[in-house]
Amino acid sequence: MKHLSDYNFFDPEVLVCPYEFYKLAQEQAPIMELPSPSTEAKLFLVTRYDLAIEILKDTRVFSSNFSTLLAGKEQHDQELQKIAAQGWPQMNTLLTADPPEHERFRSLVNKAFTSSRINKMRDLIEQIVDELIDSFIDRGKCEFVSEFAVPLPLKVIAQQLGVPQADLPKFKQWSDAFIARLGNLLSREQEIECAKDVVAFQHYFHDVIESRQKQPQDDLITDLVQAKVDGERSLDTAELLSIIQQILVAGNETVTSAIAGGMLLLTNNKEQMKLVQTDISLLENFVEEVLRMQSPTAGMWRVVTEDTKLQDVDLKAGSLVMLRFDAANRDSLKFLEGERFDVRRHNASNHLSFGHGIHFCLGAMLARKEMQIAYQRLLLRLKDIRLTQEGYQYLPNVLMRTLKHLYIEFDKASGTTSSVINTTRISIGGKNNATNH
């Protein structure tokens, strides 16, 4: 039997399959000091649900302003400084902002992310889902990540932002770069490439912002351009770029991971797949259970602002805390048999995959709707979904739980073309859309 000391959290093999490590950590050291790979600050890993909640509630002691993780590298690297100078400064607006600044920006984006705007998107999402399924259903197989899980949320967020579908590959590249930088484990060469991607993103959307200022449209960027901070001033370019960057990442990377992870769970749990296919009313809870089990945002940073004590562990000011949502979401003290996938789990929606408190994900409603519609159509149109010999592969990443590829095959359900499905719309997107944890 392995001991906790046998594991290195930053080992790619552990990041790809961390659950035995998490179980040991929760039992032996739920607040565990780690060797810090690229910073002088002490680094702690928190794996238990109740401790994660305690940290997420205390925004004064546990700050979200971890942008210094990136800024520190630029201060000591002239080439990174030179690249960054070609764009706009990174601003703390949503993910990396604390009160009261966070509330100010959050209120502006909430106005642009209204339930009425998202509810209008149902027809669009259904259309995209069916077109994607149509592209591979007659083959009886597909590489599910690239053929479905990646393009669906990318197409949806591109439509929301009002930018051309032809530029989707750029958005994917830029999103990958943002995620990689936050992981804080890049080589210098990778840092340089990611920094270039960030600047390319900024110049692209700077042009879009200028266009909306001159000619408003019915899209999210226009809403942001027209929004006022405290009712007095518009967002400046750097603030707008920061918010768009976070919407772009949250709007596609996490949904891709959740959709792909859900398909893998189904192929490994045939009896659960049958339950949902025979009782589609389980669909909403199935989505919550997928979010709990897959935790697309596997972890997130917090910075300790003053000397404090968490449980019986002393944390010095300046220490970094890595919250492991994918560990907390399987904590047996919160979720009975937390390692078991159960579409009927009564408290599945108590997961932390959308965060908790003031940083609760503003795109949660849209993510849930995309997942619900996607699986409604997939489970109606595809039968006996199974892994092929090529199988699947996860990408090692500190922050994200991401499948690189997932090869499936299936039988085509009789009489379920996209046109037929349109006449059998199932009511979804109700109670759980407003769930707060």
Coordinates of C-alpha atoms in Angstrom, one line a residue, residues 177 345 353:
A177 CA -2.6 29.7 -23.3
R345 CA -27.5 11.2 -5.8
S353 CA -17.4 22.9 -9.5

